Each structure stands twice: as structure tokens, then as C-alpha cells.
PDB file of C-alpha atoms in Angstrom:
ATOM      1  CA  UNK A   1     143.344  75.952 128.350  1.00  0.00           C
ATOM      2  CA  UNK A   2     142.165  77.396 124.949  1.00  0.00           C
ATOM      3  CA  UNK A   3     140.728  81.167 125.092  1.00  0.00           C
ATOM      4  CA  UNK A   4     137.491  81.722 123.591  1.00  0.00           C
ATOM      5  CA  UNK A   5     136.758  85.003 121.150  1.00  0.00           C
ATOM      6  CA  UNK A   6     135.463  86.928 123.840  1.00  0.00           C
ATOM      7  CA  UNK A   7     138.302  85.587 126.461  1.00  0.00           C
ATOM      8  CA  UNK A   8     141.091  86.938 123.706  1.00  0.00           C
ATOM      9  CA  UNK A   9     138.682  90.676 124.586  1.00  0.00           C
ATOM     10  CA  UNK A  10     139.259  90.698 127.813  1.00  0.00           C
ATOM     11  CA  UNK A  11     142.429  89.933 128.136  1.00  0.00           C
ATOM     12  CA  UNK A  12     143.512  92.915 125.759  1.00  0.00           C
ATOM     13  CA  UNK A  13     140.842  94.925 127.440  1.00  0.00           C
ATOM     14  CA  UNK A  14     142.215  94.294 130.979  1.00  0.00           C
ATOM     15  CA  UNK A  15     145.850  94.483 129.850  1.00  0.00           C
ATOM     16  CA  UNK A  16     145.590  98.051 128.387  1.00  0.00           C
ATOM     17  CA  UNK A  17     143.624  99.269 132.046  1.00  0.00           C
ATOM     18  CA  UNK A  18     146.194  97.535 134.054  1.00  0.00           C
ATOM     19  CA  UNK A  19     148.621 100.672 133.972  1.00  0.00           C
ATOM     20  CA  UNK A  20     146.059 103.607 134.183  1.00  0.00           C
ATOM     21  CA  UNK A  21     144.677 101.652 137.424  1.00  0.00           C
ATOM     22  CA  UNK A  22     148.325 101.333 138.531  1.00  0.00           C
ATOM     23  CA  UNK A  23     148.879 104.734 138.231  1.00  0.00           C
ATOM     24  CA  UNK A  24     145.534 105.765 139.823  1.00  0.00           C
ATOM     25  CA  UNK A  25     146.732 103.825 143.094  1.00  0.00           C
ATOM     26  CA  UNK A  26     149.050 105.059 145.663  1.00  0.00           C
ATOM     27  CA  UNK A  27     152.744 104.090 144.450  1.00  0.00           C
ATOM     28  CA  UNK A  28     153.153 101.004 147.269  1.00  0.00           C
ATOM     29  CA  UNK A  29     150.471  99.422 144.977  1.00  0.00           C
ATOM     30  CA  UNK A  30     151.357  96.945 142.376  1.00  0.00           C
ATOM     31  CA  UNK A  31     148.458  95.833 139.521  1.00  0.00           C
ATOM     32  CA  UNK A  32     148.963  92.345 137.584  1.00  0.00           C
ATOM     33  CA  UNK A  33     147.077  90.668 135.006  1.00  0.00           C
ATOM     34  CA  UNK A  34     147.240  86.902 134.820  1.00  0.00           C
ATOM     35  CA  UNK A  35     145.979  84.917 131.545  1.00  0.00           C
ATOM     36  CA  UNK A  36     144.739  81.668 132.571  1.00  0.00           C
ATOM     37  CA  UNK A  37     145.225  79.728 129.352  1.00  0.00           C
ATOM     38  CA  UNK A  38     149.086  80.542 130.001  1.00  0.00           C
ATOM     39  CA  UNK A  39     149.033  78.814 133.610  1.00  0.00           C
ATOM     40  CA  UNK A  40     151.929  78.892 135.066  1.00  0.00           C
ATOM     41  CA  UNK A  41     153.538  81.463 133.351  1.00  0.00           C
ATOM     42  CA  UNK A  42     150.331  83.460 133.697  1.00  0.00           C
ATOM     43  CA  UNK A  43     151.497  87.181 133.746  1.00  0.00           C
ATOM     44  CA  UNK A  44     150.735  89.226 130.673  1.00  0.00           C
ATOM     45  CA  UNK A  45     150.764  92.916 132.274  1.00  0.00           C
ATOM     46  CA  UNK A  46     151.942  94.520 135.246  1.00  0.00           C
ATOM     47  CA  UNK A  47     152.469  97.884 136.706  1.00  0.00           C
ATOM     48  CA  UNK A  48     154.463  98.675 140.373  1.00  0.00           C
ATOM     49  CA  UNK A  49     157.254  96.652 142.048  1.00  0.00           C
ATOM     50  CA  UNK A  50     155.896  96.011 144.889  1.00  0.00           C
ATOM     51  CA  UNK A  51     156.390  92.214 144.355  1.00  0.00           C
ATOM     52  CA  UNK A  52     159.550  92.207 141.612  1.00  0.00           C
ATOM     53  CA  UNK A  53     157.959  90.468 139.366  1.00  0.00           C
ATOM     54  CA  UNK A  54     157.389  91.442 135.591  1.00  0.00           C
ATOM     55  CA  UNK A  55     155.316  89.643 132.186  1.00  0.00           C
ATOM     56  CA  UNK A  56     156.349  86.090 131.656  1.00  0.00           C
ATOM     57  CA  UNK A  57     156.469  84.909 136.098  1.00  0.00           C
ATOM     58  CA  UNK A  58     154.485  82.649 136.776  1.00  0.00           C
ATOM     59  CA  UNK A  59     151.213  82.812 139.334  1.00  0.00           C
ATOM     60  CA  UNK A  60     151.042  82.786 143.202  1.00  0.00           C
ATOM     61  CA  UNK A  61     150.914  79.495 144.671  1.00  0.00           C
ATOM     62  CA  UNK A  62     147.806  80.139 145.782  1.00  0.00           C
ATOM     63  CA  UNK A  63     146.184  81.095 142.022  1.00  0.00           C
ATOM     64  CA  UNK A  64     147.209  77.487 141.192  1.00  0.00           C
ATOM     65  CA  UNK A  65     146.010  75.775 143.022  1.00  0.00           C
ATOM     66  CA  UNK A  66     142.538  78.054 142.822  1.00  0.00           C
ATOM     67  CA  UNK A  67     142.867  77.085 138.883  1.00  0.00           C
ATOM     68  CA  UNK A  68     143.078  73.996 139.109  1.00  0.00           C
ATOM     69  CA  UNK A  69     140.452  72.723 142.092  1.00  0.00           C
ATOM     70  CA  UNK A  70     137.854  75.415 139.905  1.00  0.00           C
ATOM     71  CA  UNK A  71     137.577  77.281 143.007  1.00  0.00           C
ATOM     72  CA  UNK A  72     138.534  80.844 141.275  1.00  0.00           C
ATOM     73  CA  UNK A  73     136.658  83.199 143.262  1.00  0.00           C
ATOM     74  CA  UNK A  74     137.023  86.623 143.816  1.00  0.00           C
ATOM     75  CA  UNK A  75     139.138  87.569 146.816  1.00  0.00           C
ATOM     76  CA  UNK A  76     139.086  90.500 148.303  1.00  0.00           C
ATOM     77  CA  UNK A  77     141.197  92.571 151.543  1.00  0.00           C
ATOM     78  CA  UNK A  78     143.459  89.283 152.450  1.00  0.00           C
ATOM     79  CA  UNK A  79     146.922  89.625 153.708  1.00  0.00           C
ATOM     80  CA  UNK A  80     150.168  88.178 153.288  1.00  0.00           C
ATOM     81  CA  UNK A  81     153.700  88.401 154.009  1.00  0.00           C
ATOM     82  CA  UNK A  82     157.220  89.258 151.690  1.00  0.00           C
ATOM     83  CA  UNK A  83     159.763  87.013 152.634  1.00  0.00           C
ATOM     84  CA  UNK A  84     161.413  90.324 153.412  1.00  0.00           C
ATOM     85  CA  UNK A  85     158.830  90.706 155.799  1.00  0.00           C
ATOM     86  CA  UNK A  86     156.805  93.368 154.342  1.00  0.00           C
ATOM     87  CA  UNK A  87     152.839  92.682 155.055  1.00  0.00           C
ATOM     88  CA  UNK A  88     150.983  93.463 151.834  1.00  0.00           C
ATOM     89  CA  UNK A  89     147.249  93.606 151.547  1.00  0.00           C
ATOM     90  CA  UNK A  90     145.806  91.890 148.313  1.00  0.00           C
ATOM     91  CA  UNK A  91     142.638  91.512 146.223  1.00  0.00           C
ATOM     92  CA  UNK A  92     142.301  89.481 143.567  1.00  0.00           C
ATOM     93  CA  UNK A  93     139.293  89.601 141.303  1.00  0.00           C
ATOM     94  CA  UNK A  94     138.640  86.761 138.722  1.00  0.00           C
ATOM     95  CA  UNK A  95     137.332  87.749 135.133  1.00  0.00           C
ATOM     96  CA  UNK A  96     134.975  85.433 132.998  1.00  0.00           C
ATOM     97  CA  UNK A  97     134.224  85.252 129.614  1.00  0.00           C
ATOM     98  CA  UNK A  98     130.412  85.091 128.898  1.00  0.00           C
ATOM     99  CA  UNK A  99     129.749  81.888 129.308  1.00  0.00           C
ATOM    100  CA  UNK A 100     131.407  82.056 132.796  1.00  0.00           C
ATOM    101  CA  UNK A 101     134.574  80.381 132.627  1.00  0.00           C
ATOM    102  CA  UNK A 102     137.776  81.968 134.432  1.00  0.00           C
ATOM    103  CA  UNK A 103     139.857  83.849 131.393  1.00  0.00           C
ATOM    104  CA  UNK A 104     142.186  86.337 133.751  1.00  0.00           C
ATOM    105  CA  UNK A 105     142.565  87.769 137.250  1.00  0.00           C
ATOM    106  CA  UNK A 106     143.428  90.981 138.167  1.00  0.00           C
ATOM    107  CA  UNK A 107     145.368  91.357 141.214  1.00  0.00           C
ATOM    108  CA  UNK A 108     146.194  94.403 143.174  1.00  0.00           C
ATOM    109  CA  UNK A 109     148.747  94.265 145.926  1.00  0.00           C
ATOM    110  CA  UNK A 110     149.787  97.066 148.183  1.00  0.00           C
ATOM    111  CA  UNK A 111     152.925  96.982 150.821  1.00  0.00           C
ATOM    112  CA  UNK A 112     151.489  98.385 154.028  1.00  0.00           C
ATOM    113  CA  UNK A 113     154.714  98.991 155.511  1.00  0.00           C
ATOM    114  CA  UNK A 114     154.289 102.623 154.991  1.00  0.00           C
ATOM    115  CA  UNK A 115     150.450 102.554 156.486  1.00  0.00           C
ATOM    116  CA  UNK A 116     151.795 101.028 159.506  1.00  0.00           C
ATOM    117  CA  UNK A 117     154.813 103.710 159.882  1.00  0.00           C
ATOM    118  CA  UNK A 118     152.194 106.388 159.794  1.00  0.00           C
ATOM    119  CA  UNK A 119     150.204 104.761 162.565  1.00  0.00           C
ATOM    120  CA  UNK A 120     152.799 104.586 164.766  1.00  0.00           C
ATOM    121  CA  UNK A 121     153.638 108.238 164.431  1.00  0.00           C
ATOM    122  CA  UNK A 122     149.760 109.123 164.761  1.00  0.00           C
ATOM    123  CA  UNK A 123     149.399 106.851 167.821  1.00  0.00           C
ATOM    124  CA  UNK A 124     152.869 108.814 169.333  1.00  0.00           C
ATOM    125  CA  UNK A 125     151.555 112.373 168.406  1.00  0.00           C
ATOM    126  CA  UNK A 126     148.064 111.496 170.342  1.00  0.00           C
ATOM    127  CA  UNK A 127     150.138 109.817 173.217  1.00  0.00           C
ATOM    128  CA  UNK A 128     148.693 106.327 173.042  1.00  0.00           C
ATOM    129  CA  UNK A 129     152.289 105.041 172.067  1.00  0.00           C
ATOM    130  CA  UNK A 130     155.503 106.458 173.460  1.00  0.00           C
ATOM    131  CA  UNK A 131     158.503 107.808 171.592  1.00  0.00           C
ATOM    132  CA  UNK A 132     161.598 105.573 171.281  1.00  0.00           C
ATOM    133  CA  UNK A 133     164.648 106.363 169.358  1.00  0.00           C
ATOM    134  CA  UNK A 134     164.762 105.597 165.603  1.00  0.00           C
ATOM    135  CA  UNK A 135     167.343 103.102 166.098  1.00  0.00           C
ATOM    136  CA  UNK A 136     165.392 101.157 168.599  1.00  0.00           C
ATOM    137  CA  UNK A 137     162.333 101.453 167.011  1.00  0.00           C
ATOM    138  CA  UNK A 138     160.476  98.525 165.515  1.00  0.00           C
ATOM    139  CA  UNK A 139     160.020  97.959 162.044  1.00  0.00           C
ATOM    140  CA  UNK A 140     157.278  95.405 162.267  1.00  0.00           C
ATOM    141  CA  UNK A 141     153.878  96.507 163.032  1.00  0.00           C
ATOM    142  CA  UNK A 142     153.066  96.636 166.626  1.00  0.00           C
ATOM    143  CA  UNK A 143     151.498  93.373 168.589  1.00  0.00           C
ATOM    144  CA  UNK A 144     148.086  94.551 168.109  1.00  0.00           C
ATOM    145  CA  UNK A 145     148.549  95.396 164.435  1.00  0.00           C
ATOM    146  CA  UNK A 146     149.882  91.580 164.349  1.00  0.00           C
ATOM    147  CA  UNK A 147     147.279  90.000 166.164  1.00  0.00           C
ATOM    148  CA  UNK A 148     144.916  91.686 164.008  1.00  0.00           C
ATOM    149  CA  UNK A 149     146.403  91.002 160.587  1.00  0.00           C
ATOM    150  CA  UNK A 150     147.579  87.534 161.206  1.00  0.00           C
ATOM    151  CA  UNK A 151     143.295  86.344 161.356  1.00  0.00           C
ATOM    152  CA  UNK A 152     143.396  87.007 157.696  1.00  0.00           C
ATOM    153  CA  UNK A 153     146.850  86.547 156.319  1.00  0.00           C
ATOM    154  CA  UNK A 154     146.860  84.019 153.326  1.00  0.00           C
ATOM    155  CA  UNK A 155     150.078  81.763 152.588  1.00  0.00           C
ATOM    156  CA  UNK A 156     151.237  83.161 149.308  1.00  0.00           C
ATOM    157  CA  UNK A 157     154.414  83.291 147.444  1.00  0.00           C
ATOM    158  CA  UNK A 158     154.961  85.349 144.852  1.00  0.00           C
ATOM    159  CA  UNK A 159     157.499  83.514 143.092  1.00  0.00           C
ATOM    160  CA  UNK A 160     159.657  85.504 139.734  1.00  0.00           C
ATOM    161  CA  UNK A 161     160.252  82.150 138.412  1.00  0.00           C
ATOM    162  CA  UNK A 162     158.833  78.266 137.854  1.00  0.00           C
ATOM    163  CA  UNK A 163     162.100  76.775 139.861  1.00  0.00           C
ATOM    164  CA  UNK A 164     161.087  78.875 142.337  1.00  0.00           C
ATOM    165  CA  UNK A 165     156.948  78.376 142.780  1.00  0.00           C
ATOM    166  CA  UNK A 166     158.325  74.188 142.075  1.00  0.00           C
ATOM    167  CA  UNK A 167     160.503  74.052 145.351  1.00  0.00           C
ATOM    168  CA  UNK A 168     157.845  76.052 147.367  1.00  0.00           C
ATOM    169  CA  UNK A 169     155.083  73.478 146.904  1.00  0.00           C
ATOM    170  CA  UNK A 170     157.326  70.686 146.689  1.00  0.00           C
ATOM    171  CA  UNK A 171     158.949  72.039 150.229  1.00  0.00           C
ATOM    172  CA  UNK A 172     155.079  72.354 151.185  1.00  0.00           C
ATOM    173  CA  UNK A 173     153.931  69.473 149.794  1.00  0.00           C
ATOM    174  CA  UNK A 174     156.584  67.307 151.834  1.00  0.00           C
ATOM    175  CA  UNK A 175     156.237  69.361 155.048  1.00  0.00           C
ATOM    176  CA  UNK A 176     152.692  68.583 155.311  1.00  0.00           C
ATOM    177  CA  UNK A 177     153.441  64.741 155.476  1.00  0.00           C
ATOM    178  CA  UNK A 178     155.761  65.070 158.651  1.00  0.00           C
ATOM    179  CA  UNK A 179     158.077  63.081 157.328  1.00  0.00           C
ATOM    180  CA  UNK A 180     161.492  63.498 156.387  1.00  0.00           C
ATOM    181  CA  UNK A 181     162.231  61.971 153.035  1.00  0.00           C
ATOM    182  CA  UNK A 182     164.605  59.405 153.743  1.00  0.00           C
ATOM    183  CA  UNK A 183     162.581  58.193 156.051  1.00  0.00           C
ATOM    184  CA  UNK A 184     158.956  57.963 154.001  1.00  0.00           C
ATOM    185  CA  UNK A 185     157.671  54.680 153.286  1.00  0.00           C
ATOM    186  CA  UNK A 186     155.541  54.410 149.547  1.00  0.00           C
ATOM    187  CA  UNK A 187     152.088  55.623 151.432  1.00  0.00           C
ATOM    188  CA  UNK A 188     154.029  59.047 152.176  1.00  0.00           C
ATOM    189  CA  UNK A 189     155.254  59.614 148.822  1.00  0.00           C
ATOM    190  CA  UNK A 190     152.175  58.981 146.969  1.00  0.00           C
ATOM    191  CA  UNK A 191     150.600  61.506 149.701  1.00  0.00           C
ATOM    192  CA  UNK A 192     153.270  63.787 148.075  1.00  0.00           C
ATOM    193  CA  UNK A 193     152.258  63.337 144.769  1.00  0.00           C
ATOM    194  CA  UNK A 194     148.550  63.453 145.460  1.00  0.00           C
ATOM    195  CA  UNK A 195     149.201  67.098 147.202  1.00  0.00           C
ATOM    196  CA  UNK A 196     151.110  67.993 144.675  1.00  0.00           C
ATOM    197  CA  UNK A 197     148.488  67.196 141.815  1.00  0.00           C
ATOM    198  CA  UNK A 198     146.077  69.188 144.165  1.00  0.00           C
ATOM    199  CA  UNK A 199     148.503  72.006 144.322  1.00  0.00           C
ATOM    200  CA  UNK A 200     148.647  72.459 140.286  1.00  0.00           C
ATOM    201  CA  UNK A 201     152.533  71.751 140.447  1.00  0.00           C
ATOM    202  CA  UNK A 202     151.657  69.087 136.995  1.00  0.00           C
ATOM    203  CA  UNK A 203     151.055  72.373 135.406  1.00  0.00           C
ATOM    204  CA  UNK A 204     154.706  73.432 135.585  1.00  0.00           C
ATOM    205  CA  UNK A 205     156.803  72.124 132.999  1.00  0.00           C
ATOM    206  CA  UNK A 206     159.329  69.250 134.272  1.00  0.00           C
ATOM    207  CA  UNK A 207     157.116  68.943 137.313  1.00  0.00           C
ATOM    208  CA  UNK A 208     157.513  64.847 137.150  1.00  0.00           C
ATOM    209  CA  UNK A 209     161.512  65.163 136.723  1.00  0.00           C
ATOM    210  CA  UNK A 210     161.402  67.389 139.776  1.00  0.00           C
ATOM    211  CA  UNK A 211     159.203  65.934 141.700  1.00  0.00           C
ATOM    212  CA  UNK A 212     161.154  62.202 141.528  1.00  0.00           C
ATOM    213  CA  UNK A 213     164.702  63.861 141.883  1.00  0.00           C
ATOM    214  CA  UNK A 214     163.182  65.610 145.268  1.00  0.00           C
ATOM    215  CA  UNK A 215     161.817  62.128 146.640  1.00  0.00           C
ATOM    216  CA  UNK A 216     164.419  59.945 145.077  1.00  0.00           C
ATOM    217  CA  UNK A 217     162.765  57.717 143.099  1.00  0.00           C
ATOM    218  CA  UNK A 218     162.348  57.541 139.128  1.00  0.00           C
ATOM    219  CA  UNK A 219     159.810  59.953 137.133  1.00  0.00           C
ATOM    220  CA  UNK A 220     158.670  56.871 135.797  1.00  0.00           C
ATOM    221  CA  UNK A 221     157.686  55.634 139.879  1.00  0.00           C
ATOM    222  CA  UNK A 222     155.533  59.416 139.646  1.00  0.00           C
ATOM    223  CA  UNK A 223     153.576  57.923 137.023  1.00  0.00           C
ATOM    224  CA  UNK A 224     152.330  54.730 138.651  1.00  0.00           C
ATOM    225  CA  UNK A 225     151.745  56.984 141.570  1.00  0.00           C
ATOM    226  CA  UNK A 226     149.975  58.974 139.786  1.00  0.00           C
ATOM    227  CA  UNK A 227     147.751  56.625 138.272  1.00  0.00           C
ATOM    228  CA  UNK A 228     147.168  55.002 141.698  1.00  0.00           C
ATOM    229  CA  UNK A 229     145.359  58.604 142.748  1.00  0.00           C
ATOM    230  CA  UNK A 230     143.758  58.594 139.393  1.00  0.00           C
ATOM    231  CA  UNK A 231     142.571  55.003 139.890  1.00  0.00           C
ATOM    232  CA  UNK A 232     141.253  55.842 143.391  1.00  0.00           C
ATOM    233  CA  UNK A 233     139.603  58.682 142.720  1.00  0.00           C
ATOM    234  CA  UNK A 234     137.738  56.970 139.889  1.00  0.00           C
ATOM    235  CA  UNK A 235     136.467  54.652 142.460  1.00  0.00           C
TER     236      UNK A 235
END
């Protein structure tokens, strides 16, 4: 996707503010710029580590697949989960050029695991949750904390590199099916494909090599499947 004059703006406007606004935040907060027009290697400034990433990883699955459907909204207050289990609370606001296409998104990202440690020790000192020994204590939040959260949390992986966001939406895409792959029949694997196309994973450079090594069939089979979803959709 080519950048227009005022989309090149923005993007070095929004890249210089992206470490005064990290620094403005509490230090569990993490601020990253993405640049569409470099989907999926989309980040061109961040500040924090809240995530581990750094300029040149690519976007959440999530941003994607946003991308490519042209549902890029703004997003604001949703939760997720670190595969560490950390819960982090995320917004994720989209920037347009004037003549309203998608050029960047800002995303800010802040681990919670602190905010939940201090609840627990507010709830203790006004007695509505008893003391236990550190050792025994638990690390997650608490089941009402859960309950609450898990309404809004949002499945999104923040992957540090391509291999990595590939096998997450291939592993999703395959999942979804309910079928193991040695056991898929030709309707399954084109279901695959199509989820996959849906899921911006042709954005990712040898997404058709990786794609037919995971399903075990040639890249040139992804093609004809690929036109098959092309042809239908035309219909």
C-alpha cells in the first residue's frame, strides 16, 4: 500500500510523539506505531517493553486481519492475555490521511499485573479479602477480576517475528476446521486457505510455501485453491 504526501506527515508526526506519550504513561505501558503501507512488518516506533517487541516486528494478528477486511476502527479499553499470562489492557487508535484512508495506528498497551497486586492488598487492608502467605498467594487476578475481564478480552498475539504471527494463524486457521490434517479431505483445506486469505496471512512473505508445507500439498495446489475462493466469490 503506497503512502500518500500527507500519510508520509503523519507517520513522522506520530513517530516523533510516540516516546514523549510513552514517557507520560505509567512505566507498565508500552506505545507502538504501526505504518500500514509496511504490513506485516508494520512497526516503525516504539517505546516500553511491555510486549518485547521493537521497529521492524510485525503487527498483532488481530491488526491484520483488521487491514485487510477494511474494518480498521478505533479500539479502545479491550483486554488480552501474554502467553506468560500477564493480562494487558489495550487501545488502539487508527490514523487517516485526509482523504480517510488508514496510514498508521497507534497502540498503547499496559500490563495490569501490577493494578491487580494493588487490589488485592487494598481489598486485604479493608478486610473484604483475607491475608494468605506470599508463597501461597495467587498471582492471577482473583475469580471476580476474571470473570470480569474475560467479557472483553480480545485474542491477540503479539508476535516479535513473521515465523511466529505465520504458525499462529496457520495453527488458528486449522483449529477452526476441527480437523486434524491428515485426516482433511480437499473441502477442509480450501476452508484453510480461505481463512487464511481472511486472516491477511498472503501478506506475509512465503505465506504460500508455508501454508502448503503445513497441509502437505504443493504451493502450486494453494494457488488453484486460491483461485477457487477467488472464483466463488466473484460469483
Amino acid at each position: 500500500m503506497k503512502r500518500s504526501v500527507d500519510g508520509e506527515r503523519l507517520i513522522a508526526v506520530f513517530s516523533a510523539l510516540v516516546e514523549p506519550i510513552g514517557r507520560s504513561l505509567p512505566a507498565s505501558s508500552e506505545v507502538v506505531l504501526h505504518d500500514l503501507s509496511l504490513l506485516p512488518d508494520s512497526i516503525v516506533a516504539i517505546h516500553g517493553d511491555v510486549t518485547g517487541r521493537q521497529v521492524g516486528d510485525p503487527a498483532t494478528n488481530l491488526l491484520l486481519q483488521k487491514a485487510v477486511s477494511g474494518s480498521l476502527e478505533h479500539q479502545v479499553g479491550y483486554e488480552t492475555t501474554l502467553p506468560d499470562g500477564r493480562r494487558m489492557k489495550s487501545s488502539t487508535m487508527v490514523i487517516r490521511d485526509v482523504a480517510g484512508t488508514p496510514v498508521a495506528a497507534l497502540c498503547i498497551n499496559t500490563d495490569l499485573s501490577h493494578w491487580y497486586s494493588v487490589q488485592r492488598i487494598a481489598r486485604m487492608m479493608i478486610g473484604e479479602e483475607p491475608a494468605v502467605p506470599a508463597a501461597s498467594r495467587p498471582t492471577a487476578p482473583s475469580a471476580e477480576v476474571e470473570s470480569e475481564t474475560a467479557r472483553t478480552e480480545s485474542n491477540e498475539v503479539f508476535a516479535h517475528d513473521v515465523d511466529e504471527l505465520a504458525a499462529h494463524l496457520i495453527h488458528q486457521a486449522v483449529q477452526k476446521t476441527g480437523v486434524p490434517v491428515d485426516l482433511m479431505q480437499k473441502k477442509h483445506k480450501v476452508a484453510v486457505v480461505r481463512d487464511l486469505k481472511a486472516r491477511g496471512m498472503f501478506l506475509l512473505r512465503d505465506a504460500v510455501d508455508m501454508i502448503a508445507t503445513s497441509l502437505g500439498v504443493t504451493r502450486f495446489t494453494i494457488y488453484n485453491y486460491l483461485n477457487e475462493i477467488n472464483d466463488a466469490t466473484d460469483d
